[in-house]
Amino acid sequence: MTDRKAPQSGSDQSIVASLQRLTQFARDMGHPASLPVIAGRILSSLSEVSRHSQGALYVFDRDRECFCQVVSQGQTPSIAGSPIVALNHPLVQQLDNHQDILDSYALTDSLHEASLDNTPGAQLATLPINLAIPLLNRGKLIAFVLLQSPTGPTVIPSHTMELLAAMAQNAANALDSFLLYEDLGQSQALMRRTDRLRSLETIAGGFAHEIRNPLTSIKTFIQLAPERKDDSRFIGEFGRIVLEDVNRIERLLQEILDYALYMEPQLTDEDLNEIVSSCLYFIQVKADKRGIKIEKDLAPELPRGMLDRQQVKQVLLNLLLNAMDAMSDKTGTLRVRTTRLQKADGAVWSQIEIEDTGHGISPENLDHIFDPFFTTKHTSAMNEGTGLGLTIAHQIIREHRGEIQVQSTKGIGTTFRIKLPSHQG
Ligand SMILES: Nc1ncnc2c1ncn2[C@@H]1O[C@H](COP(=O)(O)OP(=O)(O)OP(=O)(O)O)[C@@H](O)[C@H]1O
Ligand SMILES: [Mg+2]
């Protein structure tokens, strides 16, 4: 049996070529890194298909309320001299009304009208623009491409016009999702900043509350000291308490300064297992002294992640020290496990579990452990805490776009679970 292919007519061939070009273009639109990159790909593809080697792409700028030039190509000094085009420019209005590609004939009127105008971008009127391609999203003009050919206006075949229109639609969709994604990123950053300010507010309020008691004791001491200066017992004992109070205020201040000074995470490519190991190395001596057994189970296939090494260390050390504090009145076991996680959307994450066999956390306290200044370590001098450790840990993990969870049973023990995104998946 012979395999026979039907001969393709000229128009079949051009349809196939158009489809191939469109498919290639759609592929080129995937996952661009920045606006100039996506704009550059759109401009060069439209210029190549229309055979107009010079031009520029303008994108609507919401803040400035005008169209701004993002990329240009070819020797277009006149287009380069028009970095912005006002919303009321006749060309913009014509593209908005017409919602279709304008060739040099259709463009004549709006450019003539603009030549009478002196708004920003009016100088476009003097350009020999041969083609204006709108990029529309749900009928809204989000960008446009202006093209010109050094040889002047040429007649563009209808099938090329159709291909250009399809590419423009594709480009508009890609550009719109890119801009939306960028907007989302900006809103998230803003939300994180607002969150931080809000928690700083809580911390400032909590700080005032926290230092009231030590301040009262210091004040009382200063008031009573002149008349009790010969009472060596009073001076000795009260003096020690006052010194402890001053130390506490100093520690609180330092914690708050660290928190306020805290900056955006400095992300570098890190091996989480290695960070975990270095934290465990750091606490090993303390654990040995207290008779605490450390069990380490690190996943060999753990993905690397973009992390702020110092911040992640700070989080892990606080969790490890909390776990050891919880086991201070009995020998116990501290289990540290890392696991590779596959999320439902296919993304690969890393998980760290820190499990102790300590006294556990009561259900009432469990709701408050991440609150600023929540601590049950007021009483023990050895382990006195500020109650900011978990607040800071929570904030750091959030800034890494990760999750922190806790499970605890009174009298049995506690497990903290941290999940961090990796760059795999
Ligand atoms: N593993 C744990 N087991 C039992 N209780 C815990 C554990 N981790 C945290 N907690 C409880 O949560 C409270 C808050 O912890 P957090 O780390 O924020 O502050 P802290 O340890 O008291 O002080 P510091 O600011 O020095 O860390 C602790 O005081 C303790 O009551
Ligand atoms: Mg702590």
Tab-separated table of C-alpha atoms and ligand atoms in Angstrom:
chain	number	residue	atom	x	y	z
A	1	MET	CA	0.000	0.000	0.000
A	2	THR	CA	1.355	3.387	-0.884
A	3	ASP	CA	1.033	6.394	1.317
A	4	ARG	CA	-0.197	9.217	-0.793
A	5	LYS	CA	-0.429	12.792	0.343
A	6	ALA	CA	-2.892	15.121	-1.359
A	7	PRO	CA	-0.980	17.871	-3.132
A	8	GLN	CA	-1.364	21.173	-1.322
A	9	SER	CA	-2.761	24.134	-3.181
A	10	GLY	CA	-1.109	27.560	-2.797
A	11	SER	CA	-3.751	28.707	-0.319
A	12	ASP	CA	-3.466	25.452	1.708
A	13	GLN	CA	0.238	26.025	1.962
A	14	SER	CA	-0.205	29.586	3.172
A	15	ILE	CA	-2.769	28.438	5.775
A	16	VAL	CA	-0.334	25.798	7.030
A	17	ALA	CA	2.479	28.365	7.120
A	18	SER	CA	0.245	30.826	9.000
A	19	LEU	CA	-0.742	28.165	11.501
A	20	GLN	CA	2.874	27.207	12.026
A	21	ARG	CA	3.836	30.847	12.533
A	22	LEU	CA	0.965	31.374	14.979
A	23	THR	CA	1.891	28.245	16.945
A	24	GLN	CA	5.506	29.364	17.090
A	25	PHE	CA	4.395	32.811	18.256
A	26	ALA	CA	2.132	31.353	20.982
A	27	ARG	CA	5.103	29.288	22.155
A	28	ASP	CA	7.355	32.386	22.202
A	29	MET	CA	4.849	34.108	24.467
A	30	GLY	CA	5.269	31.499	27.236
A	31	HIS	CA	6.720	32.527	30.626
A	32	PRO	CA	8.563	35.749	29.726
A	33	ALA	CA	10.772	37.142	32.475
A	34	SER	CA	10.019	40.846	32.112
A	35	LEU	CA	7.858	43.363	30.289
A	36	PRO	CA	10.612	44.437	27.853
A	37	VAL	CA	11.204	40.753	26.973
A	38	ILE	CA	7.561	40.004	26.188
A	39	ALA	CA	7.166	43.376	24.391
A	40	GLY	CA	10.326	42.707	22.362
A	41	ARG	CA	9.050	39.286	21.261
A	42	ILE	CA	5.690	40.727	20.222
A	43	LEU	CA	7.250	43.598	18.278
A	44	SER	CA	9.826	41.497	16.441
A	45	SER	CA	7.288	38.818	15.464
A	46	LEU	CA	4.702	41.319	14.176
A	47	SER	CA	7.419	43.218	12.337
A	48	GLU	CA	8.738	40.047	10.712
A	49	VAL	CA	5.315	38.802	9.578
A	50	SER	CA	4.202	42.211	8.249
A	51	ARG	CA	7.647	42.833	6.698
A	52	HIS	CA	7.832	46.259	8.348
A	53	SER	CA	11.279	46.374	9.905
A	54	GLN	CA	10.877	49.471	12.075
A	55	GLY	CA	8.521	50.208	14.904
A	56	ALA	CA	7.676	50.429	18.568
A	57	LEU	CA	5.323	48.906	21.107
A	58	TYR	CA	3.375	51.071	23.566
A	59	VAL	CA	1.711	49.700	26.713
A	60	PHE	CA	-0.972	51.414	28.779
A	61	ASP	CA	0.481	52.725	32.040
A	62	ARG	CA	-2.255	52.900	34.675
A	63	ASP	CA	-0.312	55.169	37.019
A	64	ARG	CA	0.612	57.726	34.389
A	65	GLU	CA	-2.655	57.336	32.439
A	66	CYS	CA	-1.001	57.241	29.035
A	67	PHE	CA	0.614	54.774	26.662
A	68	CYS	CA	4.361	54.368	27.226
A	69	GLN	CA	6.848	53.025	24.745
A	70	VAL	CA	8.388	49.805	26.065
A	71	VAL	CA	10.514	48.707	23.087
A	72	SER	CA	11.408	49.952	19.631
A	73	GLN	CA	13.364	48.500	16.757
A	74	GLY	CA	15.019	49.690	13.573
A	75	GLN	CA	16.164	53.200	12.797
A	76	THR	CA	13.165	55.102	14.076
A	77	PRO	CA	14.481	58.344	15.540
A	78	SER	CA	11.056	59.919	15.219
A	79	ILE	CA	9.308	57.071	17.089
A	80	ALA	CA	12.115	57.075	19.644
A	81	GLY	CA	11.248	60.748	20.183
A	82	SER	CA	7.698	59.780	21.202
A	83	PRO	CA	8.116	57.819	24.440
A	84	ILE	CA	4.558	58.525	25.561
A	85	VAL	CA	1.241	58.884	23.764
A	86	ALA	CA	-1.698	60.549	25.512
A	87	LEU	CA	-5.012	58.731	25.895
A	88	ASN	CA	-6.798	61.415	23.894
A	89	HIS	CA	-4.383	61.183	20.971
A	90	PRO	CA	-6.469	60.698	17.807
A	91	LEU	CA	-4.457	57.599	16.912
A	92	VAL	CA	-5.277	55.984	20.263
A	93	GLN	CA	-8.922	56.954	19.877
A	94	GLN	CA	-9.083	55.562	16.354
A	95	LEU	CA	-7.531	52.261	17.452
A	96	ASP	CA	-9.930	52.114	20.402
A	97	ASN	CA	-12.990	52.775	18.223
A	98	HIS	CA	-11.955	50.728	15.241
A	99	GLN	CA	-10.637	47.753	17.299
A	100	ASP	CA	-8.785	46.465	14.270
A	101	ILE	CA	-5.475	46.858	12.451
A	102	LEU	CA	-5.116	50.216	10.699
A	103	ASP	CA	-3.065	50.489	7.523
A	104	SER	CA	-1.502	53.699	6.214
A	105	TYR	CA	-4.685	54.754	4.391
A	106	ALA	CA	-6.899	54.319	7.422
A	107	LEU	CA	-4.298	56.128	9.522
A	108	THR	CA	-4.117	59.263	7.398
A	109	ASP	CA	-7.092	61.018	9.038
A	110	SER	CA	-6.090	60.550	12.671
A	111	LEU	CA	-2.491	61.495	11.973
A	112	HIS	CA	-3.602	64.609	10.136
A	113	GLU	CA	-5.862	65.529	13.055
A	114	ALA	CA	-2.973	64.949	15.465
A	115	SER	CA	-0.690	67.219	13.471
A	116	LEU	CA	-2.931	70.117	14.559
A	117	ASP	CA	-2.444	69.133	18.144
A	118	ASN	CA	0.489	69.611	20.506
A	119	THR	CA	-0.305	67.078	23.228
A	120	PRO	CA	2.412	64.568	24.207
A	121	GLY	CA	2.877	62.121	21.397
A	122	ALA	CA	1.409	64.489	18.815
A	123	GLN	CA	4.736	64.295	17.006
A	124	LEU	CA	3.643	60.795	15.947
A	125	ALA	CA	1.610	62.709	13.379
A	126	THR	CA	4.731	63.503	11.450
A	127	LEU	CA	5.776	59.859	11.237
A	128	PRO	CA	5.285	57.745	8.187
A	129	ILE	CA	3.405	55.081	10.177
A	130	ASN	CA	2.296	52.311	7.858
A	131	LEU	CA	0.597	49.987	10.254
A	132	ALA	CA	-0.965	50.356	13.707
A	133	ILE	CA	-1.905	47.103	15.470
A	134	PRO	CA	-4.109	47.323	18.576
A	135	LEU	CA	-3.692	44.771	21.396
A	136	LEU	CA	-7.121	44.449	22.948
A	137	ASN	CA	-8.294	42.666	26.018
A	138	ARG	CA	-12.061	42.271	26.347
A	139	GLY	CA	-12.471	45.266	24.014
A	140	LYS	CA	-10.053	47.437	25.991
A	141	LEU	CA	-6.949	48.808	24.319
A	142	ILE	CA	-4.058	47.647	26.534
A	143	ALA	CA	-1.201	48.223	24.088
A	144	PHE	CA	-0.473	48.913	20.443
A	145	VAL	CA	2.293	48.370	17.934
A	146	LEU	CA	3.264	50.992	15.358
A	147	LEU	CA	5.185	49.738	12.347
A	148	GLN	CA	6.804	51.392	9.389
A	149	SER	CA	8.691	50.185	6.394
A	150	PRO	CA	11.711	52.083	5.050
A	151	THR	CA	10.350	51.492	1.536
A	152	GLY	CA	7.003	53.130	2.349
A	153	PRO	CA	3.455	51.722	2.430
A	154	THR	CA	3.013	48.274	0.948
A	155	VAL	CA	-0.159	46.327	0.314
A	156	ILE	CA	-0.448	43.562	2.865
A	157	PRO	CA	-2.213	40.417	1.608
A	158	SER	CA	-5.453	39.608	3.416
A	159	HIS	CA	-4.184	36.277	4.792
A	160	THR	CA	-1.208	38.148	6.370
A	161	MET	CA	-3.645	40.642	7.889
A	162	GLU	CA	-5.593	37.722	9.372
A	163	LEU	CA	-2.412	36.193	10.746
A	164	LEU	CA	-1.388	39.563	12.246
A	165	ALA	CA	-4.833	39.919	13.890
A	166	ALA	CA	-4.591	36.408	15.376
A	167	MET	CA	-1.069	37.106	16.639
A	168	ALA	CA	-2.201	40.432	18.115
A	169	GLN	CA	-4.984	38.643	20.024
A	170	ASN	CA	-2.528	36.088	21.297
A	171	ALA	CA	-0.067	38.829	22.253
A	172	ALA	CA	-2.797	40.785	24.080
A	173	ASN	CA	-3.744	37.703	26.140
A	174	ALA	CA	-0.114	36.998	27.038
A	175	LEU	CA	0.572	40.645	27.890
A	176	ASP	CA	-2.588	40.902	29.966
A	177	SER	CA	-1.758	37.805	32.028
A	178	PHE	CA	1.817	39.037	32.477
A	179	LEU	CA	0.600	42.449	33.736
A	180	LEU	CA	-1.971	40.790	35.995
A	181	TYR	CA	0.702	38.544	37.440
A	182	GLU	CA	2.950	41.537	38.087
A	183	ASP	CA	0.049	43.380	39.760
A	184	LEU	CA	-0.567	40.364	41.959
A	185	GLY	CA	3.103	40.289	42.974
A	186	GLN	CA	2.981	43.990	43.859
A	187	SER	CA	-0.219	43.578	45.891
A	188	GLN	CA	1.310	40.648	47.752
A	189	ALA	CA	4.430	42.675	48.570
A	190	LEU	CA	2.206	45.526	49.754
A	191	MET	CA	0.157	43.138	51.888
A	192	ARG	CA	3.311	41.728	53.458
A	193	ARG	CA	4.535	45.241	54.246
A	194	THR	CA	1.149	46.194	55.748
A	195	ASP	CA	1.176	42.977	57.744
A	196	ARG	CA	4.607	43.797	59.090
A	197	LEU	CA	3.559	47.308	60.064
A	198	ARG	CA	0.455	45.949	61.749
A	199	SER	CA	2.478	43.446	63.751
A	200	LEU	CA	4.994	46.165	64.646
A	201	GLU	CA	2.068	48.144	66.011
A	202	THR	CA	1.030	45.151	68.126
A	203	ILE	CA	4.610	44.698	69.230
A	204	ALA	CA	4.943	48.351	70.223
A	205	GLY	CA	1.709	48.043	72.262
A	206	GLY	CA	2.918	44.799	73.811
A	207	PHE	CA	6.295	46.338	74.601
A	208	ALA	CA	4.670	49.188	76.550
A	209	HIS	CA	2.730	46.598	78.533
A	210	GLU	CA	5.791	44.392	79.070
A	211	ILE	CA	8.036	47.103	80.465
A	212	ARG	CA	5.439	48.617	82.788
A	213	ASN	CA	6.121	46.110	85.596
A	214	PRO	CA	9.921	46.264	85.505
A	215	LEU	CA	9.735	50.061	85.291
A	216	THR	CA	7.491	50.194	88.352
A	217	SER	CA	9.963	48.093	90.295
A	218	ILE	CA	12.904	50.275	89.193
A	219	LYS	CA	10.975	53.433	90.136
A	220	THR	CA	10.072	52.031	93.551
A	221	PHE	CA	13.682	51.110	94.193
A	222	ILE	CA	14.885	54.613	93.274
A	223	GLN	CA	12.233	56.193	95.519
A	224	LEU	CA	13.007	53.975	98.513
A	225	ALA	CA	16.782	53.775	98.153
A	226	PRO	CA	17.682	57.134	99.836
A	227	GLU	CA	15.904	56.273	103.097
A	228	ARG	CA	16.911	52.542	103.033
A	229	LYS	CA	20.493	53.095	101.910
A	230	ASP	CA	21.850	51.559	105.096
A	231	ASP	CA	19.622	48.470	104.850
A	232	SER	CA	22.139	46.192	103.144
A	233	ARG	CA	19.574	43.366	102.718
A	234	PHE	CA	17.132	45.708	100.985
A	235	ILE	CA	19.843	47.197	98.763
A	236	GLY	CA	21.284	43.760	97.951
A	237	GLU	CA	18.047	41.896	97.150
A	238	PHE	CA	16.067	44.728	95.588
A	239	GLY	CA	19.195	45.781	93.684
A	240	ARG	CA	19.424	42.297	92.139
A	241	ILE	CA	15.756	42.349	91.115
A	242	VAL	CA	16.166	45.794	89.571
A	243	LEU	CA	19.222	44.641	87.632
A	244	GLU	CA	17.226	41.654	86.274
A	245	ASP	CA	14.450	44.058	85.252
A	246	VAL	CA	16.890	46.328	83.456
A	247	ASN	CA	18.347	43.289	81.674
A	248	ARG	CA	14.873	42.215	80.632
A	249	ILE	CA	14.071	45.642	79.189
A	250	GLU	CA	17.403	45.590	77.358
A	251	ARG	CA	16.634	42.153	75.875
A	252	LEU	CA	13.156	43.226	74.824
A	253	LEU	CA	14.572	46.334	73.171
A	254	GLN	CA	17.146	44.286	71.298
A	255	GLU	CA	14.489	41.860	70.022
A	256	ILE	CA	12.293	44.720	68.856
A	257	LEU	CA	15.196	46.446	67.156
A	258	ASP	CA	16.113	43.200	65.385
A	259	TYR	CA	12.523	42.830	64.269
A	260	ALA	CA	12.204	46.445	63.104
A	261	LEU	CA	15.580	46.405	61.389
A	262	TYR	CA	14.667	43.239	59.651
A	263	MET	CA	14.776	43.586	55.898
A	264	GLU	CA	13.416	41.762	52.876
A	265	PRO	CA	14.925	38.248	52.847
A	266	GLN	CA	18.222	38.055	50.938
A	267	LEU	CA	17.451	34.941	48.954
A	268	THR	CA	20.249	32.651	47.826
A	269	ASP	CA	20.224	29.113	46.480
A	270	GLU	CA	20.493	26.940	49.607
A	271	ASP	CA	20.555	23.314	50.679
A	272	LEU	CA	18.025	23.142	53.512
A	273	ASN	CA	19.492	19.875	54.893
A	274	GLU	CA	22.788	21.641	55.314
A	275	ILE	CA	21.145	24.529	57.241
A	276	VAL	CA	19.324	22.016	59.480
A	277	SER	CA	22.576	20.137	60.156
A	278	SER	CA	24.440	23.300	61.077
A	279	CYS	CA	21.674	24.265	63.562
A	280	LEU	CA	21.768	20.793	65.107
A	281	TYR	CA	25.542	21.004	65.431
A	282	PHE	CA	25.077	24.272	67.304
A	283	ILE	CA	22.649	22.831	69.889
A	284	GLN	CA	24.300	19.403	70.281
A	285	VAL	CA	26.404	20.334	73.353
A	286	LYS	CA	23.413	21.838	75.150
A	287	ALA	CA	21.309	18.762	74.319
A	288	ASP	CA	24.019	16.386	75.604
A	289	LYS	CA	24.256	18.330	78.873
A	290	ARG	CA	20.513	18.010	79.380
A	291	GLY	CA	20.403	14.336	78.401
A	292	ILE	CA	18.294	15.050	75.318
A	293	LYS	CA	18.692	12.606	72.440
A	294	ILE	CA	18.704	14.100	68.943
A	295	GLU	CA	17.405	11.973	66.052
A	296	LYS	CA	18.077	13.307	62.578
A	297	ASP	CA	16.394	12.001	59.414
A	298	LEU	CA	17.254	14.148	56.384
A	299	ALA	CA	15.737	13.376	52.957
A	300	PRO	CA	18.591	12.883	50.454
A	301	GLU	CA	16.418	14.084	47.561
A	302	LEU	CA	15.378	17.333	49.249
A	303	PRO	CA	15.083	20.092	46.612
A	304	ARG	CA	17.241	23.185	46.974
A	305	GLY	CA	15.401	26.437	47.601
A	306	MET	CA	15.854	30.193	47.424
A	307	LEU	CA	16.230	31.070	51.120
A	308	ASP	CA	17.670	33.651	53.438
A	309	ARG	CA	20.127	31.397	55.255
A	310	GLN	CA	20.435	33.535	58.405
A	311	GLN	CA	16.688	33.985	58.770
A	312	VAL	CA	15.906	30.298	58.277
A	313	LYS	CA	18.611	29.458	60.832
A	314	GLN	CA	17.016	31.930	63.266
A	315	VAL	CA	13.637	30.201	62.830
A	316	LEU	CA	15.042	26.687	63.251
A	317	LEU	CA	17.168	27.606	66.283
A	318	ASN	CA	14.168	29.133	68.020
A	319	LEU	CA	12.108	25.987	67.350
A	320	LEU	CA	14.922	23.722	68.519
A	321	LEU	CA	15.546	25.767	71.690
A	322	ASN	CA	11.793	25.882	72.423
A	323	ALA	CA	11.686	22.097	72.053
A	324	MET	CA	14.617	21.669	74.448
A	325	ASP	CA	13.054	24.091	76.960
A	326	ALA	CA	9.887	21.982	76.852
A	327	MET	CA	11.934	18.921	77.820
A	328	SER	CA	13.892	20.642	80.593
A	329	ASP	CA	12.352	18.644	83.445
A	330	LYS	CA	12.782	15.225	81.852
A	331	THR	CA	15.136	13.609	79.387
A	332	GLY	CA	13.549	13.434	76.021
A	333	THR	CA	14.002	12.990	72.306
A	334	LEU	CA	14.211	15.699	69.707
A	335	ARG	CA	13.407	14.413	66.213
A	336	VAL	CA	14.261	16.491	63.182
A	337	ARG	CA	13.058	15.255	59.824
A	338	THR	CA	13.155	16.770	56.329
A	339	THR	CA	10.895	15.531	53.538
A	340	ARG	CA	10.354	16.315	49.889
A	341	LEU	CA	6.713	17.291	49.287
A	342	GLN	CA	4.734	17.315	46.068
A	343	LYS	CA	1.879	19.829	46.192
A	344	ALA	CA	-1.427	19.254	44.379
A	345	ASP	CA	-0.421	21.759	41.667
A	346	GLY	CA	2.774	19.786	40.971
A	347	ALA	CA	5.097	22.216	42.779
A	348	VAL	CA	7.875	20.610	44.815
A	349	TRP	CA	8.302	21.869	48.404
A	350	SER	CA	10.536	20.982	51.333
A	351	GLN	CA	9.194	20.152	54.766
A	352	ILE	CA	11.036	20.288	58.075
A	353	GLU	CA	9.503	18.705	61.163
A	354	ILE	CA	10.800	19.387	64.665
A	355	GLU	CA	9.229	17.001	67.121
A	356	ASP	CA	9.804	16.893	70.865
A	357	THR	CA	8.610	14.703	73.724
A	358	GLY	CA	8.241	17.695	76.036
A	359	HIS	CA	5.385	18.946	78.222
A	360	GLY	CA	3.260	19.995	75.234
A	361	ILE	CA	1.036	23.057	74.843
A	362	SER	CA	-2.474	23.357	76.251
A	363	PRO	CA	-5.265	23.994	73.693
A	364	GLU	CA	-5.854	27.528	75.180
A	365	ASN	CA	-2.189	28.437	74.775
A	366	LEU	CA	-1.929	26.867	71.327
A	367	ASP	CA	-4.100	29.677	69.923
A	368	HIS	CA	-1.651	32.309	71.214
A	369	ILE	CA	1.853	30.955	70.757
A	370	PHE	CA	2.448	33.068	67.615
A	371	ASP	CA	1.224	36.268	69.344
A	372	PRO	CA	3.899	38.852	70.157
A	373	PHE	CA	5.080	38.540	73.797
A	374	PHE	CA	3.171	35.363	74.480
A	375	THR	CA	5.481	33.344	76.701
A	376	THR	CA	5.162	30.878	79.535
A	377	LYS	CA	8.829	31.426	80.387
A	378	HIS	CA	8.378	34.369	82.742
A	379	THR	CA	8.997	32.342	85.856
A	380	SER	CA	12.096	30.331	85.158
A	381	ALA	CA	15.236	32.472	85.338
A	382	MET	CA	17.209	29.983	83.247
A	383	ASN	CA	14.826	29.979	80.311
A	384	GLU	CA	13.223	33.388	80.546
A	385	GLY	CA	11.862	34.342	77.138
A	386	THR	CA	10.541	37.434	75.440
A	387	GLY	CA	7.755	35.626	73.577
A	388	LEU	CA	8.851	37.075	70.235
A	389	GLY	CA	10.590	33.930	68.922
A	390	LEU	CA	7.554	32.376	67.237
A	391	THR	CA	6.161	35.751	66.067
A	392	ILE	CA	9.398	36.382	64.191
A	393	ALA	CA	9.543	32.770	62.940
A	394	HIS	CA	6.009	33.089	61.558
A	395	GLN	CA	6.853	36.363	59.831
A	396	ILE	CA	10.048	34.988	58.277
A	397	ILE	CA	8.324	31.880	56.939
A	398	ARG	CA	5.532	34.005	55.470
A	399	GLU	CA	8.074	36.224	53.757
A	400	HIS	CA	9.544	33.067	52.223
A	401	ARG	CA	6.021	32.237	50.979
A	402	GLY	CA	6.061	29.154	53.173
A	403	GLU	CA	3.836	27.730	55.900
A	404	ILE	CA	4.368	26.992	59.590
A	405	GLN	CA	2.055	24.686	61.541
A	406	VAL	CA	2.018	23.186	65.014
A	407	GLN	CA	0.478	20.115	66.610
A	408	SER	CA	0.709	19.483	70.312
A	409	THR	CA	-0.660	17.162	72.970
A	410	LYS	CA	-0.309	18.151	76.604
A	411	GLY	CA	2.046	15.756	78.377
A	412	ILE	CA	3.082	13.996	75.162
A	413	GLY	CA	4.939	16.522	73.017
A	414	THR	CA	4.863	19.027	70.203
A	415	THR	CA	5.621	18.991	66.482
A	416	PHE	CA	6.341	22.114	64.436
A	417	ARG	CA	6.117	21.685	60.677
A	418	ILE	CA	7.606	24.177	58.223
A	419	LYS	CA	6.943	23.976	54.490
A	420	LEU	CA	9.002	25.985	52.028
A	421	PRO	CA	8.673	26.249	48.256
A	422	SER	CA	11.619	25.137	46.131
A	423	HIS	CA	12.433	26.190	42.592
A	424	GLN	CA	11.567	22.763	41.208
A	425	GLY	CA	8.169	21.622	40.041
B	1	LIG	N1	8.050	22.936	71.613
B	1	LIG	C1	7.296	23.562	72.512
B	1	LIG	N2	6.752	22.879	73.534
B	1	LIG	C2	5.979	23.484	74.451
B	1	LIG	N3	5.674	24.803	74.440
B	1	LIG	C3	6.176	25.539	73.428
B	1	LIG	C4	7.005	24.974	72.422
B	1	LIG	N4	7.327	25.963	71.551
B	1	LIG	C5	6.746	27.072	72.000
B	1	LIG	N5	6.055	26.850	73.120
B	1	LIG	C6	5.265	27.821	73.874
B	1	LIG	O1	5.102	28.990	73.088
B	1	LIG	C7	5.584	30.124	73.809
B	1	LIG	C8	6.099	31.149	72.830
B	1	LIG	O2	7.285	30.715	72.202
B	1	LIG	P1	8.282	31.801	71.605
B	1	LIG	O3	9.417	31.071	70.989
B	1	LIG	O4	7.519	32.747	70.784
B	1	LIG	O5	8.752	32.605	72.866
B	1	LIG	P2	9.678	32.137	74.064
B	1	LIG	O6	10.402	30.885	73.692
B	1	LIG	O7	8.819	32.092	75.277
B	1	LIG	O8	10.688	33.353	74.149
B	1	LIG	P3	11.829	33.747	73.092
B	1	LIG	O9	11.436	35.081	72.617
B	1	LIG	O10	13.051	33.738	73.889
B	1	LIG	O11	11.820	32.733	72.007
B	1	LIG	C9	6.617	29.580	74.759
B	1	LIG	O12	6.787	30.412	75.887
B	1	LIG	C10	5.970	28.241	75.147
B	1	LIG	O13	4.972	28.428	76.128
B	2	MG	MG	11.430	30.783	71.808
